[in-house]
Coordinates of C-alpha atoms in Angstrom, one line a residue:
Chain W
X74 CA 81.7 69.4 120.7
X75 CA 81.0 73.1 120.9
X76 CA 84.1 74.0 119.0
X77 CA 83.3 71.4 116.3
X78 CA 79.9 72.9 115.9
X79 CA 81.3 76.4 115.7
X80 CA 83.8 75.5 113.0
X81 CA 81.1 73.7 111.0
X82 CA 79.0 76.9 111.0
X83 CA 81.6 79.3 109.8
X84 CA 81.6 78.1 106.1
X85 CA 77.8 78.0 106.1
X86 CA 77.6 81.7 107.2
X87 CA 80.4 82.9 105.0
X88 CA 78.6 81.4 102.0
X89 CA 75.7 83.9 102.4
X90 CA 76.4 87.3 100.8
X91 CA 76.3 90.4 102.9
X92 CA 72.8 91.8 103.1
X93 CA 70.9 94.2 105.3
X94 CA 69.5 91.8 107.9
X95 CA 71.3 90.4 110.9
X96 CA 70.5 86.9 109.7
X97 CA 71.7 87.7 106.1
X98 CA 68.4 86.7 104.5
X99 CA 66.5 89.9 103.9
X100 CA 67.0 93.5 103.0
X101 CA 65.1 96.6 104.1
X102 CA 65.5 99.7 101.9
X103 CA 63.6 102.8 101.1
X104 CA 61.0 103.1 98.3
X105 CA 62.7 105.3 95.8
X106 CA 62.9 105.7 92.0
X107 CA 66.1 104.3 90.5
X108 CA 67.2 107.7 89.3
X109 CA 66.1 109.8 92.3
X110 CA 69.4 110.4 94.0
X111 CA 68.1 113.0 96.4
X112 CA 65.3 110.7 97.7
X113 CA 65.4 111.0 101.5
X114 CA 63.9 107.5 101.8
X115 CA 66.9 106.0 99.9
X116 CA 69.1 105.9 103.0
X117 CA 68.2 102.8 105.0
X118 CA 71.5 102.8 106.7
X119 CA 70.9 106.3 108.1
X120 CA 68.8 106.8 111.3
X121 CA 65.2 107.7 110.7
X122 CA 64.5 111.3 111.7
X123 CA 62.3 111.7 114.8
X124 CA 58.7 112.4 113.9
X125 CA 59.0 111.2 110.3
X126 CA 57.9 108.1 108.5
X127 CA 60.0 105.6 106.5
X128 CA 58.4 103.6 103.7
X129 CA 60.4 100.4 103.5
X130 CA 60.7 98.0 100.6
X131 CA 61.4 94.5 102.1
X132 CA 62.8 91.6 100.1
X133 CA 64.2 88.2 101.1
X134 CA 66.8 86.1 99.5
X135 CA 66.6 82.6 100.7
X136 CA 68.1 79.8 98.5
X137 CA 65.5 77.6 96.8
X138 CA 62.5 79.8 97.3
X139 CA 61.0 83.0 96.1
X140 CA 60.3 85.7 98.7
X141 CA 57.5 84.5 101.0
X142 CA 54.8 86.8 102.2
X143 CA 56.5 89.0 104.7
X144 CA 55.3 91.4 107.5
X145 CA 57.2 93.8 109.8
X146 CA 57.1 94.0 113.6
X147 CA 58.9 96.4 115.9
X148 CA 60.7 95.1 119.0
X149 CA 60.2 98.5 120.7
X150 CA 57.1 100.2 119.3
X151 CA 57.5 103.2 121.7
X152 CA 60.7 104.0 119.7
X153 CA 59.8 102.8 116.2
X154 CA 56.3 101.8 115.4
X155 CA 55.1 99.8 112.4
X156 CA 51.8 101.2 110.9
X157 CA 50.5 99.6 107.8
X158 CA 54.0 98.5 106.8
X159 CA 55.4 102.0 107.4
X160 CA 58.1 102.7 110.0
X161 CA 57.1 105.6 112.3
X162 CA 59.9 107.2 114.3
X163 CA 58.5 108.1 117.7
X164 CA 61.5 108.6 120.1
X165 CA 65.3 108.5 119.9
X166 CA 66.8 105.1 120.3
X167 CA 67.1 101.8 118.5
X168 CA 64.7 99.0 117.8
X169 CA 64.9 95.7 116.0
X170 CA 62.5 95.4 113.1
X171 CA 61.5 91.8 112.8
X172 CA 60.8 90.5 109.3
X173 CA 58.7 87.4 109.6
X174 CA 56.5 85.2 107.5
X175 CA 52.7 84.9 107.8
X176 CA 53.0 82.2 110.5
X177 CA 55.3 84.4 112.7
X178 CA 58.5 82.7 111.9
X179 CA 61.3 85.3 111.8
X180 CA 63.5 85.2 108.7
X181 CA 65.6 88.2 109.6
X182 CA 65.7 91.4 111.6
X183 CA 67.3 94.8 111.2
X184 CA 68.2 97.2 114.0
X185 CA 66.9 100.6 113.1
X186 CA 67.9 103.9 114.8
X187 CA 65.8 107.0 115.4
X188 CA 67.6 110.3 115.9
X189 CA 66.4 113.9 116.6
X190 CA 66.7 116.4 113.8
X191 CA 69.3 119.2 114.6
X192 CA 69.5 120.9 111.2
X193 CA 67.6 121.2 107.9
X194 CA 69.2 122.0 104.5
X195 CA 67.7 122.3 101.1
X196 CA 68.8 120.5 98.0
X197 CA 67.9 120.2 94.3
X198 CA 66.3 117.0 93.1
X199 CA 69.7 115.8 91.8
X200 CA 71.0 116.0 95.4
X201 CA 73.1 119.1 94.9
X202 CA 73.0 121.2 98.1
X203 CA 71.6 124.7 97.8
X204 CA 74.0 127.1 99.4
X205 CA 72.8 130.5 98.2
X206 CA 70.1 132.4 96.3
X207 CA 68.4 130.9 93.3
X208 CA 67.9 132.7 90.0
X209 CA 65.1 131.6 87.7
X210 CA 63.7 132.8 84.5
X211 CA 59.9 133.2 84.2
X212 CA 58.4 129.8 83.3
X213 CA 61.4 127.9 84.7
X214 CA 60.9 125.1 87.2
X215 CA 63.1 123.8 90.1
X216 CA 62.4 121.0 92.5
X217 CA 63.5 121.4 96.1
X218 CA 64.0 118.7 98.7
X219 CA 64.6 119.4 102.4
X220 CA 67.3 117.2 103.9
X221 CA 67.3 116.4 107.6
X222 CA 70.5 116.1 109.6
X223 CA 71.7 115.1 113.0
X224 CA 75.0 116.9 113.2
X225 CA 77.0 115.7 110.2
X226 CA 74.8 112.6 109.7
X227 CA 72.0 112.7 107.1
X228 CA 68.8 111.2 108.3
X229 CA 66.1 109.3 106.4
X230 CA 62.4 109.5 106.5
X231 CA 59.9 112.0 105.3
X232 CA 57.6 114.1 107.4
X233 CA 55.0 116.8 107.0
X234 CA 56.8 120.0 106.1
X235 CA 55.3 123.5 105.8
X236 CA 56.2 125.3 102.6
X237 CA 55.7 129.0 102.2
X238 CA 56.9 131.9 100.0
X239 CA 56.7 135.5 100.8
X240 CA 55.3 136.3 97.4
X241 CA 53.2 133.7 95.6
X242 CA 52.8 135.9 92.6
X243 CA 56.5 135.5 91.9
X244 CA 56.9 131.8 92.5
X245 CA 54.3 129.0 92.8
X246 CA 54.9 126.1 95.1
X247 CA 53.5 122.9 93.5
X248 CA 53.1 119.4 94.7
X249 CA 54.5 116.7 92.6
X250 CA 53.0 113.7 94.3
X251 CA 55.9 113.2 96.8
X252 CA 55.3 114.1 100.4
X253 CA 58.7 115.7 101.0
X254 CA 59.6 117.7 97.9
X255 CA 58.0 120.6 95.9
X256 CA 58.3 122.0 92.4
X257 CA 58.7 125.7 92.2
X258 CA 57.6 127.5 89.1
X259 CA 58.8 131.1 88.4
X260 CA 55.7 133.1 87.4
X261 CA 56.6 136.8 87.3
X262 CA 59.8 138.8 87.8
X263 CA 60.6 139.7 91.4
X264 CA 62.1 138.5 94.6
X265 CA 60.8 136.1 97.2
X266 CA 61.9 133.9 100.0
X267 CA 61.0 130.2 100.3
X268 CA 60.8 128.8 103.8
X269 CA 60.5 125.1 104.5
X270 CA 59.7 123.9 108.0
X271 CA 60.0 120.1 108.5
X272 CA 60.4 118.5 111.9
X273 CA 60.0 121.7 113.8
X274 CA 63.0 123.4 112.2
X275 CA 63.2 125.8 109.2
X276 CA 65.4 126.4 106.2
X277 CA 65.1 129.4 103.9
X278 CA 66.4 130.4 100.5
X279 CA 66.1 133.6 98.5
X280 CA 64.7 133.3 95.0
X281 CA 65.0 136.0 92.2
X282 CA 62.9 135.6 89.1
X283 CA 64.0 137.5 86.0
X284 CA 62.1 138.1 82.7
Chain L
X199 CA 85.4 47.9 145.3
X200 CA 82.2 47.2 143.6
X201 CA 80.7 50.3 145.4
X202 CA 83.4 52.5 143.9
X203 CA 82.8 51.1 140.5
X204 CA 79.1 51.8 140.9
X205 CA 79.8 55.4 141.9
X206 CA 82.0 55.8 138.9
X207 CA 79.4 54.5 136.6
X208 CA 76.9 56.9 138.1
X209 CA 79.2 59.8 137.5
X210 CA 79.9 58.7 133.9
X211 CA 76.2 58.2 133.3
X212 CA 75.4 61.7 134.7
X213 CA 78.1 63.3 132.5
X214 CA 76.9 61.5 129.4
X215 CA 73.3 62.5 130.1
X216 CA 74.4 66.1 130.8
X217 CA 76.3 66.2 127.5
X218 CA 73.1 65.1 125.6
X219 CA 71.4 68.5 126.1
X220 CA 71.5 70.7 123.0
X221 CA 74.1 73.4 122.5
X222 CA 73.1 77.0 121.6
X223 CA 75.0 79.3 119.4
X224 CA 74.5 83.0 118.8
X225 CA 74.0 83.8 115.1
X226 CA 73.8 87.6 115.1
X227 CA 75.8 90.5 116.4
X228 CA 74.9 93.3 118.8
X229 CA 74.2 96.7 117.2
X230 CA 76.6 99.5 118.3
X231 CA 76.2 100.7 121.8
X232 CA 73.8 97.8 122.7
X233 CA 74.2 94.4 124.2
X234 CA 73.3 91.1 122.6
X235 CA 75.3 88.1 123.9
X236 CA 74.8 84.4 124.7
X237 CA 77.2 82.8 127.1
X238 CA 77.3 79.2 128.5
X239 CA 77.3 78.7 132.2
X240 CA 79.8 75.9 132.7
X241 CA 79.2 73.1 135.1
X242 CA 81.8 70.6 136.3
X243 CA 81.4 68.2 133.4
X244 CA 79.7 70.2 130.7
X245 CA 77.6 73.2 130.1
X246 CA 75.0 73.6 132.9
X247 CA 72.8 76.3 131.3
X248 CA 73.0 79.4 129.3
X249 CA 72.7 83.1 130.0
X250 CA 71.6 85.9 127.6
X251 CA 72.1 89.6 128.1
X252 CA 70.2 91.9 125.8
X253 CA 69.3 95.6 125.5
X254 CA 65.7 96.7 125.3
X255 CA 64.6 96.6 121.6
X256 CA 67.5 94.4 120.5
X257 CA 67.1 90.9 118.9
X258 CA 69.4 88.0 119.0
X259 CA 69.3 84.9 116.7
X260 CA 70.2 81.6 118.4
X261 CA 70.6 78.2 116.9
X262 CA 70.1 74.9 118.7
X263 CA 71.9 71.7 117.9
X264 CA 73.1 68.4 119.4
X265 CA 74.6 66.1 116.8
X266 CA 72.5 68.1 114.3
X267 CA 69.8 70.8 114.4
X268 CA 67.3 70.3 117.2
X269 CA 64.0 68.6 116.5
X270 CA 60.7 70.0 117.7
X271 CA 62.3 73.1 119.2
X272 CA 60.1 75.2 121.5
X273 CA 61.3 78.0 123.7
X274 CA 58.9 79.6 126.2
X275 CA 59.5 82.8 128.2
X276 CA 58.5 82.9 131.9
X277 CA 57.8 86.7 131.4
X278 CA 57.0 87.8 127.9
X279 CA 56.8 91.4 129.1
X280 CA 60.6 91.2 129.7
X281 CA 61.8 89.0 126.8
X282 CA 59.9 87.2 124.0
X283 CA 61.0 84.4 121.8
X284 CA 60.0 83.8 118.2
X285 CA 60.7 80.8 116.0
X286 CA 63.1 81.6 113.2
X287 CA 63.8 80.3 109.8
X288 CA 67.5 80.2 109.1
X289 CA 68.0 78.9 105.6
X290 CA 71.4 77.3 106.2
X291 CA 72.4 73.7 106.4
X292 CA 74.2 72.3 109.4
X293 CA 75.9 68.9 109.8
X294 CA 73.4 66.3 111.1
X295 CA 74.8 63.0 112.3
X296 CA 77.9 61.6 110.7
X297 CA 77.3 62.2 107.0
X298 CA 74.1 64.3 106.6
X299 CA 72.9 67.9 106.8
X300 CA 69.7 69.5 107.9
X301 CA 68.2 73.0 108.0
X302 CA 69.3 74.9 111.1
X303 CA 66.9 75.1 114.0
X304 CA 66.7 78.6 115.4
X305 CA 64.8 81.2 117.5
X306 CA 65.0 84.9 117.9
X307 CA 65.1 86.4 121.4
X308 CA 63.8 89.9 121.8
X309 CA 64.4 92.3 124.7
X310 CA 61.2 94.0 125.7
X311 CA 61.7 95.7 129.1
X312 CA 64.5 95.8 131.7
X313 CA 64.5 92.9 134.1
X314 CA 65.4 89.2 134.5
X315 CA 63.5 86.2 133.4
X316 CA 64.1 82.6 132.3
X317 CA 63.5 80.9 128.9
X318 CA 62.6 77.2 128.9
X319 CA 64.0 75.4 125.8
X320 CA 62.6 72.0 125.0
X321 CA 63.5 69.8 122.1
X322 CA 63.8 66.1 121.3
X323 CA 67.5 66.4 122.0
X324 CA 66.9 67.7 125.5
X325 CA 66.2 70.8 127.5
X326 CA 68.0 74.0 128.5
X327 CA 67.3 76.8 130.9
X328 CA 68.4 80.2 129.7
X329 CA 68.6 83.1 132.2
X330 CA 67.9 86.3 130.4
X331 CA 68.8 89.8 131.6
X332 CA 67.4 92.7 129.7
X333 CA 69.2 96.0 130.3
X334 CA 67.9 99.5 129.6
X335 CA 69.5 101.3 126.6
X336 CA 71.8 104.2 127.3
X337 CA 70.0 107.5 127.6
X338 CA 70.1 109.6 124.5
X339 CA 71.6 113.0 125.3
X340 CA 69.4 115.7 123.8
X341 CA 71.1 118.1 121.4
X342 CA 70.3 121.7 121.9
X343 CA 70.6 123.7 118.8
X344 CA 72.9 126.7 119.2
X345 CA 73.7 125.8 122.8
X346 CA 77.3 125.6 124.0
X347 CA 78.5 122.4 125.6
X348 CA 78.7 123.0 129.4
X349 CA 81.9 121.0 129.5

């Protein structure tokens, strides 16, 4: 009887396409613009960096129905909390994030990992890693995004980073509405150093502005 | 002779009644480095009960069926501080009876804290006791930046 039941379930499960959730009915991805390849929130498969927040975009695909009203709940809030629909990474580990309907019925769940940040690098908005000094002409802009790593693994989530330049008459650091990236505008010829400090670590890059 | 037949009938009746209890099937896999498994505890004639082993923070989807998806399924945890159970909506059809299908009947079990407890499953098809053991996750080794591995 048991084997008969198991064999009967295999075709039913294989019919569902591979999706993010363990029950193959829902997905949980980051909120990113379609053309924003450097968006740190784009990597739902990556662990969330400790101390950062992940803004999820949840959708369900259940045959015969549009997506019902969904809510998130953490199985281990001490590791990964859910605050107003945002995942907050509190300590290293893993926690199931339950995706349920208004009445508490679980339609899917995703195990999400939290990892400490061991390294910070800087990248351009197009995702290209910054490996050396940057040269800008006066009036030129460049958008910088810090990338968080655990060893060789890129982490997701965005946190409150401190941005500072040694000479703000040379380069201005401007917000662009995103919490994790900044737009730099070259104002006057000279040299300066940009230092970004997210998650308790720092990354720096030298910038030279020419006329 | 008639006494022997009576005993045999009792045994057959007991086995038939035992076989009427619903069967449980895991519908999700364990994440890497964590435990999430459902195993039957076999009796002499059929499955006596079930046992579940889960890591803290891990969820496991389980379906209930006996000749078809279970009706009026409820599962209650003796200690929700150790393991909780939530009803689940699994949008798949399972065979029901000889020539019909019905939506699967499922729950999700969540490991909350290390320890052992028991889940009481009730449905129109019968009952099941599930012994649940929740294990602590492996300790995360802190990474010291710039430090050499002592090994």
